[in-house]
Coordinates of C-alpha atoms in Angstrom, one line a residue:
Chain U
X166 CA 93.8 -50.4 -108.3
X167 CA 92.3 -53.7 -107.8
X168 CA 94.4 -56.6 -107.0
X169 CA 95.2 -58.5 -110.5
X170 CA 95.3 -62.6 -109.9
X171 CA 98.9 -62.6 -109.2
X172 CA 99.0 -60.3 -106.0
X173 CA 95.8 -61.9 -105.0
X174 CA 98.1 -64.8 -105.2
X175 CA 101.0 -62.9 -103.0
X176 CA 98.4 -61.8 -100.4
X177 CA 97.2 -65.2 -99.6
X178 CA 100.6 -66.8 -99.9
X179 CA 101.2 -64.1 -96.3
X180 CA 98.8 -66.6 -94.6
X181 CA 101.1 -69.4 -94.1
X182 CA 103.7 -69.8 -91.4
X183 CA 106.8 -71.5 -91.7
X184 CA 106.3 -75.6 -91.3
X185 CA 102.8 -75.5 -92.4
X186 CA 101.1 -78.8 -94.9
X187 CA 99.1 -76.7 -97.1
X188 CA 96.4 -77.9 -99.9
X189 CA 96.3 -75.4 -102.7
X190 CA 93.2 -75.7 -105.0
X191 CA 92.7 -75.3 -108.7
X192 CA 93.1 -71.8 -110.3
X193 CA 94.3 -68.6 -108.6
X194 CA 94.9 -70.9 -105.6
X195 CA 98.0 -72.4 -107.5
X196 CA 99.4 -69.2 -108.0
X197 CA 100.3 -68.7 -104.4
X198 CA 102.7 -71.5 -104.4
X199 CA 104.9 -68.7 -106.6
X200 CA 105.0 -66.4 -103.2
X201 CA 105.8 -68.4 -100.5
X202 CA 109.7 -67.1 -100.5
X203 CA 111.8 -68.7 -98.2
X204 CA 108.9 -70.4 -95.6
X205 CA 109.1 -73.9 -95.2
X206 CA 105.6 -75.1 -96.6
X207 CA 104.6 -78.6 -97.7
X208 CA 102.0 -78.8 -100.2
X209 CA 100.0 -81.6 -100.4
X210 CA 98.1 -83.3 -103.4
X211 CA 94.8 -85.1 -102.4
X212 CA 95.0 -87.3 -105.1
X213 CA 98.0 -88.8 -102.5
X214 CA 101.1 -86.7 -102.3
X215 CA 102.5 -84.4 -100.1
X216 CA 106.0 -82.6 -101.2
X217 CA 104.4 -81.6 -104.5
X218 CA 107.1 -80.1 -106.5
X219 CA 106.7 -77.3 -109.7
X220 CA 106.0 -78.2 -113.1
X221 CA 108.7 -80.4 -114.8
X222 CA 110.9 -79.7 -118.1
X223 CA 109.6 -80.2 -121.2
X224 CA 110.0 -83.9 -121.6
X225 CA 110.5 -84.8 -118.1
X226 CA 106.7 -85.1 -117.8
X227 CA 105.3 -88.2 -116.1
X228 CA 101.7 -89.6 -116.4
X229 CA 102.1 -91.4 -112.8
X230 CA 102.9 -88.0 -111.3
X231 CA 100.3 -86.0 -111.7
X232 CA 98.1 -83.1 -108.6
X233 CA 94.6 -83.1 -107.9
X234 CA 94.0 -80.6 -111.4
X235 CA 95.5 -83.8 -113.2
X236 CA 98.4 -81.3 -114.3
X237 CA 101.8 -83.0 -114.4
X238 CA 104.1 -82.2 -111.6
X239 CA 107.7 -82.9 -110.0
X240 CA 108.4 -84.4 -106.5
X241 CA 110.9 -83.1 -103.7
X242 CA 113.4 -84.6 -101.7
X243 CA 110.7 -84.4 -99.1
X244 CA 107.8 -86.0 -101.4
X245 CA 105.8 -89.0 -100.0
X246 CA 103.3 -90.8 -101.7
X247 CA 100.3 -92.3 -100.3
X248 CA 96.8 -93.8 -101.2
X249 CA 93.2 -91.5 -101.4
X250 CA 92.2 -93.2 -98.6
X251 CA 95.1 -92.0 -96.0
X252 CA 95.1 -88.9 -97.9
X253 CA 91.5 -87.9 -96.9
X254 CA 92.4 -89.3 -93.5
X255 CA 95.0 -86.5 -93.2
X256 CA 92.2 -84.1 -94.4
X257 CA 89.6 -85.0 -92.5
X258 CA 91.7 -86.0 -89.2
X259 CA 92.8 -82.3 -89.2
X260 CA 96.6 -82.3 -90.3
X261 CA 96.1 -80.1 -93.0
X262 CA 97.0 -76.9 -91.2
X263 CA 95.4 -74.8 -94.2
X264 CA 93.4 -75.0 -97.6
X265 CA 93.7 -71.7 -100.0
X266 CA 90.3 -72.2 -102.6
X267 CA 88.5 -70.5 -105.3
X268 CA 84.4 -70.1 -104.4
X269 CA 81.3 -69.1 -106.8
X270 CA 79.6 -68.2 -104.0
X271 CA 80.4 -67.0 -100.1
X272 CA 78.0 -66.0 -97.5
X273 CA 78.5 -63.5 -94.6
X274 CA 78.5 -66.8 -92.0
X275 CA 81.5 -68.4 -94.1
X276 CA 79.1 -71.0 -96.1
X277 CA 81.0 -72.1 -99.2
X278 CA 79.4 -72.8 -102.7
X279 CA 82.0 -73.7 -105.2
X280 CA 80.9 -77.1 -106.8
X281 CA 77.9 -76.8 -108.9
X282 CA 75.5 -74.8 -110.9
X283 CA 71.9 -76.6 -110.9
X284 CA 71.0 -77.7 -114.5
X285 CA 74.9 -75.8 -116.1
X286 CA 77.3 -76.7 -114.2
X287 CA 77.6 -80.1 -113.4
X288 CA 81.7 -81.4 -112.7
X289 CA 81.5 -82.4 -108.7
X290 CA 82.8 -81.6 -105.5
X291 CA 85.6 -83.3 -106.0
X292 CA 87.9 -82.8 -102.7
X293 CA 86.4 -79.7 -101.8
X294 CA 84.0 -80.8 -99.1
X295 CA 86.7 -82.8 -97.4
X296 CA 88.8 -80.0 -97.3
X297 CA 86.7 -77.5 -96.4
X298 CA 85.5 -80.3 -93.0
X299 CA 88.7 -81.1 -92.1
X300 CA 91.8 -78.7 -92.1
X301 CA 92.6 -76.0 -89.9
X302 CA 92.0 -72.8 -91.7
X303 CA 90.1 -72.5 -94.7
X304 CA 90.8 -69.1 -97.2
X305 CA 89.1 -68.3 -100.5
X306 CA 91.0 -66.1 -103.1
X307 CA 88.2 -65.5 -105.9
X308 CA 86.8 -62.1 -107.7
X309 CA 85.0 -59.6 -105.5
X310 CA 82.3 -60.0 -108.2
X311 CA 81.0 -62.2 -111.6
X312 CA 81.4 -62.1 -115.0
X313 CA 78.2 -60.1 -114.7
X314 CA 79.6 -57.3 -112.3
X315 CA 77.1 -59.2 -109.6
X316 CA 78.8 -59.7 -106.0
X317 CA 80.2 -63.3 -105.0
X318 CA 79.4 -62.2 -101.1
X319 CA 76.1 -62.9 -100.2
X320 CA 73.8 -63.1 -96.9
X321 CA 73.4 -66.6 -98.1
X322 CA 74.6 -68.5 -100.8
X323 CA 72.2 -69.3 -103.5
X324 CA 74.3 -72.4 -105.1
X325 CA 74.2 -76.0 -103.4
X326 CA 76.6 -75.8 -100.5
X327 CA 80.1 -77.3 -100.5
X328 CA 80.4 -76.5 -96.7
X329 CA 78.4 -74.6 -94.1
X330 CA 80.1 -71.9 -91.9
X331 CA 83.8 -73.0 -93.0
X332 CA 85.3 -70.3 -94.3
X333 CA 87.9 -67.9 -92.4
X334 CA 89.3 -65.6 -94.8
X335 CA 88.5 -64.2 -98.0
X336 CA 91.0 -63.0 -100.6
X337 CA 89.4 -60.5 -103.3
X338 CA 90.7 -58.6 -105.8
X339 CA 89.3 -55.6 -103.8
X340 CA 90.6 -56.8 -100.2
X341 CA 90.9 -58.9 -97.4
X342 CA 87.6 -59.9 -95.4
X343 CA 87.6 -62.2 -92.0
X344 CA 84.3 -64.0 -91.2
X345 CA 83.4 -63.3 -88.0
X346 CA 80.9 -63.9 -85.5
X347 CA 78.0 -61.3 -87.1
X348 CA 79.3 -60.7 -90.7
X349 CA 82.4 -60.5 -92.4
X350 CA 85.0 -57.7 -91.2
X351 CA 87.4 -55.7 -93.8
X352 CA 91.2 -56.5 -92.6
X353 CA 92.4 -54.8 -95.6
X354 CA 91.7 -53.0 -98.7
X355 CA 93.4 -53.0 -102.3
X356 CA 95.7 -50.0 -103.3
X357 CA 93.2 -47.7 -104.2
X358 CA 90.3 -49.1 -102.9
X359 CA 88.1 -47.9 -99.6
X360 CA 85.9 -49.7 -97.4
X361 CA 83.5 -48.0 -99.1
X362 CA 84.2 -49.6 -102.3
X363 CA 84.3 -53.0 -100.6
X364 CA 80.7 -52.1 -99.4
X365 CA 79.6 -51.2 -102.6
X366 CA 80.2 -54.9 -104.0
X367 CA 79.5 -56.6 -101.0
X368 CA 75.8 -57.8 -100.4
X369 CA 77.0 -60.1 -97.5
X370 CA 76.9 -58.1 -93.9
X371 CA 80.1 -56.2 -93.0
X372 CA 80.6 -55.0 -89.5
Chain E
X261 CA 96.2 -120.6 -106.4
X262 CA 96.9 -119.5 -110.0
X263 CA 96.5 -115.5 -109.6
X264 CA 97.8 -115.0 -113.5
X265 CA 95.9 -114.9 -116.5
X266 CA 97.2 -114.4 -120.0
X267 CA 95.1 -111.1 -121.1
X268 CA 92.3 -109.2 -119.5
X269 CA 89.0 -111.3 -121.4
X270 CA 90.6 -114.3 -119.8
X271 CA 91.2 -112.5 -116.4
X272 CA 87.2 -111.3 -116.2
X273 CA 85.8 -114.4 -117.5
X274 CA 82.7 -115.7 -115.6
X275 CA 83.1 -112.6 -113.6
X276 CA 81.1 -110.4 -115.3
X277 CA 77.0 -109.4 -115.0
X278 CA 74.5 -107.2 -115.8
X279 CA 74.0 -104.7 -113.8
X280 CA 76.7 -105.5 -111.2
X281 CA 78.5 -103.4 -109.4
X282 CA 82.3 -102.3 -110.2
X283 CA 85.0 -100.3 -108.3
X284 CA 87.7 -99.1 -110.6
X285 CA 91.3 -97.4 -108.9
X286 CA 92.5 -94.5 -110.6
X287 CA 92.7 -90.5 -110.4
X288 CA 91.9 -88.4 -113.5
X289 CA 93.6 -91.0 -116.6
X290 CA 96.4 -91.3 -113.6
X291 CA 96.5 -94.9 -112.0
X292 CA 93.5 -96.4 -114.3
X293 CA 93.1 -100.1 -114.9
X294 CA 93.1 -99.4 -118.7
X295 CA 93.1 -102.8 -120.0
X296 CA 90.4 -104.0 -117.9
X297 CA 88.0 -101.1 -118.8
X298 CA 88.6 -102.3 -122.5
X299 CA 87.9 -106.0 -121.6
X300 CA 84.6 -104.7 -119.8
X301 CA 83.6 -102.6 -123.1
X302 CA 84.7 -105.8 -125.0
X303 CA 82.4 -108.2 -123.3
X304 CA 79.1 -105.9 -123.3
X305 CA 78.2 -106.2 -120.0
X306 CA 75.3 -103.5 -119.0
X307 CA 73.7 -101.3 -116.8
X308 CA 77.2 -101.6 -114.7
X309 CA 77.3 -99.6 -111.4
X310 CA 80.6 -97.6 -111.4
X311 CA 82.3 -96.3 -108.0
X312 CA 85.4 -94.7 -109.2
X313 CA 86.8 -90.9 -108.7
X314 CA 86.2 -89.7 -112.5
X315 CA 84.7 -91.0 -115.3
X316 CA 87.6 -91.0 -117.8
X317 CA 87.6 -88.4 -120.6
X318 CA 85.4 -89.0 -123.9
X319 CA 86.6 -91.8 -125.5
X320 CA 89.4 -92.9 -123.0
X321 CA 89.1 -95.1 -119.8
X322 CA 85.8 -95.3 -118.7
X323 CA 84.7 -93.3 -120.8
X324 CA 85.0 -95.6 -123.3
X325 CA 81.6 -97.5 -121.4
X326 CA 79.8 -94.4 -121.4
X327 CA 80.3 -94.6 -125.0
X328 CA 78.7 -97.8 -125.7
X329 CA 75.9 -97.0 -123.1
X330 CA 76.5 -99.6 -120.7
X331 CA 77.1 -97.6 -117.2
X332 CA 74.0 -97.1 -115.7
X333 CA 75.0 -95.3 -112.3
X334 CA 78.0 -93.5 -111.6
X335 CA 79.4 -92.8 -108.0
X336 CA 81.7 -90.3 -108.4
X337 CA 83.3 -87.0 -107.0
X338 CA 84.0 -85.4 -110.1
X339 CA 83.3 -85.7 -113.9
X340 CA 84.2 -82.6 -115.7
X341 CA 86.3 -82.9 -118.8
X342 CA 84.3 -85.3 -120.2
X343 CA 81.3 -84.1 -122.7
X344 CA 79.5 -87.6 -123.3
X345 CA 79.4 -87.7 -119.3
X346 CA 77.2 -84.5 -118.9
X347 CA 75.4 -85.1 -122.1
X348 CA 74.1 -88.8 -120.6
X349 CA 73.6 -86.9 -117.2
X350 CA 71.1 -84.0 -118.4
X351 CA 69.5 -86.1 -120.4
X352 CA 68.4 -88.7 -117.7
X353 CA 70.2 -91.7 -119.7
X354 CA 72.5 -91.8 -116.5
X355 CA 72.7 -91.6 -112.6
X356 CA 75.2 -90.2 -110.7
X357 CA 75.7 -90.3 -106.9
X358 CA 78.0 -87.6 -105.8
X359 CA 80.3 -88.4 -103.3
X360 CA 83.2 -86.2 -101.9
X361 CA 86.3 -87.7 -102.9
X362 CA 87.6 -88.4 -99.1
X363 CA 84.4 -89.9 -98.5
X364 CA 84.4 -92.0 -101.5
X365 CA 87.9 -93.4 -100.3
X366 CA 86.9 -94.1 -96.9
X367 CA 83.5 -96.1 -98.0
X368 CA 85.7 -98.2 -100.5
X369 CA 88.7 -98.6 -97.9
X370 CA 86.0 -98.9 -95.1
X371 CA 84.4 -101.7 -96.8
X372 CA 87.4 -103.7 -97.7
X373 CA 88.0 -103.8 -94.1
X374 CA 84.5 -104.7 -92.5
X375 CA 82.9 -101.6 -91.6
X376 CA 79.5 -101.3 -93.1
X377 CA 79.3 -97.3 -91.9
X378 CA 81.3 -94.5 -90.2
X379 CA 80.4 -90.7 -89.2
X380 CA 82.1 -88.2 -90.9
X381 CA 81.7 -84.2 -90.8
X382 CA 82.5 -84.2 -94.8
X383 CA 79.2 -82.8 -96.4
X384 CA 77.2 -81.8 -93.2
X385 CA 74.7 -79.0 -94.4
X386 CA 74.9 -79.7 -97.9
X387 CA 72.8 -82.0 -99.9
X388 CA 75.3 -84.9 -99.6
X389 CA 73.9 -84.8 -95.9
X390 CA 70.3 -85.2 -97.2
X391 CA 68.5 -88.1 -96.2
X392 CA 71.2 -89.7 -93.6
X393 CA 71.4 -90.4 -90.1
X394 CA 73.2 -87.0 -88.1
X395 CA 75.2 -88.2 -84.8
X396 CA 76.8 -85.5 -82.4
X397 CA 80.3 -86.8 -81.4
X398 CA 82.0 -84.0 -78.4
X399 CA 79.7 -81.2 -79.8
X400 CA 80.1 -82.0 -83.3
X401 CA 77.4 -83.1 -85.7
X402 CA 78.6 -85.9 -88.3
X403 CA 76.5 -87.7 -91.0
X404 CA 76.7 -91.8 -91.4
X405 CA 78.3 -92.9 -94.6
X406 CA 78.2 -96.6 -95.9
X407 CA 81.0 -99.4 -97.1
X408 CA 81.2 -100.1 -100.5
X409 CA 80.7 -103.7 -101.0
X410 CA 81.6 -104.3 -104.8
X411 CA 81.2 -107.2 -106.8
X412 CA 84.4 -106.8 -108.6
X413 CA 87.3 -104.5 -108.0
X414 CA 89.1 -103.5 -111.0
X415 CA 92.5 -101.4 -110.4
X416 CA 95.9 -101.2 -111.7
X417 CA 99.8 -101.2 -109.9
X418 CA 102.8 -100.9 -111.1
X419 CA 104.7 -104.2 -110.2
X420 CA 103.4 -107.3 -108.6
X421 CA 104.8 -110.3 -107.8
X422 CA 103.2 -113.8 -108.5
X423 CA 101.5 -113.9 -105.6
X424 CA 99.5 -110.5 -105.9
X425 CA 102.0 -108.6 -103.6
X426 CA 101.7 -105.1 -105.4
X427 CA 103.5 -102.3 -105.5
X428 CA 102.3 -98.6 -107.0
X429 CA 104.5 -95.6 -108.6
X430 CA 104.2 -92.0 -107.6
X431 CA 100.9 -90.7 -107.3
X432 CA 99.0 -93.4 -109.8
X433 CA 98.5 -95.2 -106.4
X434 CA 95.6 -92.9 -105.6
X435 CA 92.6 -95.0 -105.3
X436 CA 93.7 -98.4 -106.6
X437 CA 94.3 -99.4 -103.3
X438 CA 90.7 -98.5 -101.6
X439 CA 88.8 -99.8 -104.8
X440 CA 91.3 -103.1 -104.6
X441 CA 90.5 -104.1 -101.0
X442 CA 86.2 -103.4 -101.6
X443 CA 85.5 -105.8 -104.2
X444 CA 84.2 -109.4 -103.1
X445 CA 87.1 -110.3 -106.8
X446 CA 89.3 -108.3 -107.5
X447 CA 91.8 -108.1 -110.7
X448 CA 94.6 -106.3 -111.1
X449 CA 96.6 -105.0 -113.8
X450 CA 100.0 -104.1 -113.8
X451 CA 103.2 -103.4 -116.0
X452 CA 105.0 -106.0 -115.0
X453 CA 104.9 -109.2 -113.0
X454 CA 107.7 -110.2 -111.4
X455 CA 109.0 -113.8 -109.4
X456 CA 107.7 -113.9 -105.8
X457 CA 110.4 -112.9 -103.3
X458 CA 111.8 -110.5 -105.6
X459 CA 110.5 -107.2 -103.9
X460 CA 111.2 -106.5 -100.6
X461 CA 108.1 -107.5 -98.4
X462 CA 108.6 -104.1 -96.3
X463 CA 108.0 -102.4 -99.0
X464 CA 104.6 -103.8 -100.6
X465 CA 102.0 -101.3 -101.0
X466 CA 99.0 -103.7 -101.4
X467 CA 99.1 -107.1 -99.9
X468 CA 98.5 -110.0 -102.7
X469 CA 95.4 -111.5 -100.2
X470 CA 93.3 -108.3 -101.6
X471 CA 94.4 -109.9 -105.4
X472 CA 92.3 -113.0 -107.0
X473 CA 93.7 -112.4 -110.8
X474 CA 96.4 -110.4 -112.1
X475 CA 97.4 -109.7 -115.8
X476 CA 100.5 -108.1 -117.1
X477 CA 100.4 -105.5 -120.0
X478 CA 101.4 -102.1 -122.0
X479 CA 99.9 -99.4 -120.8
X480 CA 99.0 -96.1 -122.8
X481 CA 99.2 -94.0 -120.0
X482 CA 97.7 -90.8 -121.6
X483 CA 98.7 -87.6 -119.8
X484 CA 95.3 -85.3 -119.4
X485 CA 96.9 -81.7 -118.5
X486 CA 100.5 -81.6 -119.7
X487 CA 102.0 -78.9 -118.1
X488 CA 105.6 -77.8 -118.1
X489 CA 108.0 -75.1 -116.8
X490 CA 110.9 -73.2 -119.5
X491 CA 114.3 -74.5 -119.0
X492 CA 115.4 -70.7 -118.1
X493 CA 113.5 -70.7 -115.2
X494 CA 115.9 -73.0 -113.3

């Protein structure tokens, strides 16, 4: 059985160590925020907040508090607020221990296409290149494989580039891949699934 | 120096050109100088060069300039949710210069402070490294980015005091500050001015030297993704 979004989710949220600042992107990537149990994590908000708290209460919501998907959000005793500016600082200067993203597109050398579809898709990289340059540990969570049943690991990436060789890990519904050195390696597979499975939807090299 | 104006017309008058060049704070509809963008669409201004994070949503914020045509370029990091946006974009009616939103910060902060360039590793080997100057910094390679030198800054804070000293609320600081210091003029809104010495000078977020005209007004403050948690779940 395939990992559904949700234990995706719980098997990234295993990635972060107690005291870590943590950026959690858009989609799945949100999810894991459910799973982190009793580890001290900060989460930080590029749009300029770190302590990001859950969702409010039904008519607790505030338009000046808002996360980087411009959903409305809650702060922490721990919250601080700052400007883009010295949020990207923290980014790019490396204080971001980790960054847990969704991907179109990853090759087997840990390149990262998740910002555009030439002549679709057209919303921007948003934060995503920052990110991806600047913190510590960079892990996808996305489907093994497309809407059309084609595989998301590639030798290279097809779509314009968010970052080249950043990756680290990879999160699938199937399993868990590292990049490494000469091609991605399986760490672990979902119940159910083999490494032949994996190898099947997997165009990207695995060694 | 008189920094207050009674409404945003009077606050951009003799300010405004065509095809000048405008920074604009905000983060999604979070932070945006919303009474300033309607002054701009008000006076009819054209082929405006935009830097600012987003692009509004159809009909609200800057949007609201797409609508009436008069944006010309956009530099931006994102503009998804916003239909009119991609509609002027594939059909060549309007530029847009990508920029990663860390980068975007840093050229607005960068030039408010003097610095017409820096090296950054945000975007090497993708196309936002295309056409600029590659540096290797202790085995690193890093592209050069430029300052943003606007001719007007428009942004919006929460409180400031008759001086310009400005303060900003939760995360609608985002880029107001950046796009504040980069303009050569630059006019702030806010929700409420109050008398110099009342906020605590440790405290100020923005110093009033970066603020040449300040308005006071309501603010709509539209939410773009409401989201919320059941009471149970406490």
């Amino acid at each position: 059985m395939p990992w559904d979004r949700n234990q995706m989710a719980e098997r990234a949220a295993k990635e972060l160590e107690d005291g870590m600042y943590v950026n959690l992107g858009i989609g799945i990537p949100t999810l894991v925020a459910n799973y982190v149990g009793d580890k001290d994590i900060t989460l930080q908000s590029e749009n300029g907040m770190l302590g990001m708290g859950p969702f409010p209460f039904e008519g607790e919501e505030d338009p000046d508090l808002i996360n980087a998907g411009k959903q409305t959000i809650t702060e922490l005793r721990r919250t601080s607020y700052f400007d883009s500016a010295t949020s990207f600082g923290m980014i790019r200067g490396g204080k971001i221990a980790a960054a847990i993203l969704g991907a179109m597109e990853v090759s087997e050398a840990g390149d990262l296409a998740n910002w555009m579809i030439p002549g679709k898709l057209v919303k921007g990289m948003g934060g995503a290149m920052d990110l991806v340059a600047g913190v510590g540990r960079v892990i996808v969570v996305m489907d093994h494989t497309n809407k059309k049943g084609e595989t998301k690991l590639l030798r290279e990436c097809t779509l314009p580039l968010t970052g080249k060789g950043v990756v680290d890990l990879i999160i699938t519904n199937l399993g868990v891949l590292e990049v490494g050195h000469k091609g991605l390696h399986i760490l672990e597979c979902a119940p159910d699934v083999s490494h032949d499975d994996i190898r099947a939807a997997t165009e990207a090299t695995i060694v | 120096m008189k920094k207050l104006y009674a409404s945003a017309d009077e606050a951009l008058d003799g300010l405004l050109r065509d095809g000048m060049q405008i920074a604009a704070g905000g983060f999604g509809l979070c932070g945006i100088p919303e009474l300033l963008i309607d002054a701009v669409v008000k006076s009819g201004v054209k082929d405006l060069t935009i830097a600012s994070n987003n692009c509004g949503v159809d009909g609200f914020g800057l949007g609201k300039l797409l609508d009436t045509h008069q944006i010309k370029k956009m530099m931006s990091s994102y503009v998804g949710e916003n239909d009119e946006f991609m509609r002027q974009y594939l059909s060549g009616e309007l530029e847009i210069e990508f920029n990663p939103q860390g980068t975007l910060a840093e050229r607005m902060r960068a030039g408010g402070a003097g610095i017409p360039g820096f090296y950054t590793k945000t975007g090497v080997g993708t196309v936002i490294a295309d056409g600029k100057e590659h540096k290797e910094f202790r085995g690193e390679t890093y592209i050069l980015e430029e300052g943003i030198f606007a001719d007007l800054s428009i942004v919006k804070a929460w409180k400031a005091d008759e001086t310009g000293n400005a303060v900003f609320r939760k995360t609608a600081r985002n880029f107001n500050p950046p796009a504040a210091m980069c303009g050569r003029v630059c006019v702030m809104e806010v929700e409420e001015i109050v008398p110099t010495g009342s906020l605590d000078p440790d405290t100020i977020h923005l110093p009033g030297i970066y603020v040449h005209r300040l308005i006071q007004g309501e603010h709509e403050k539209r939410i773009e993704q409401r989201t919320v948690r059941a009471r149970e779940e406490a």
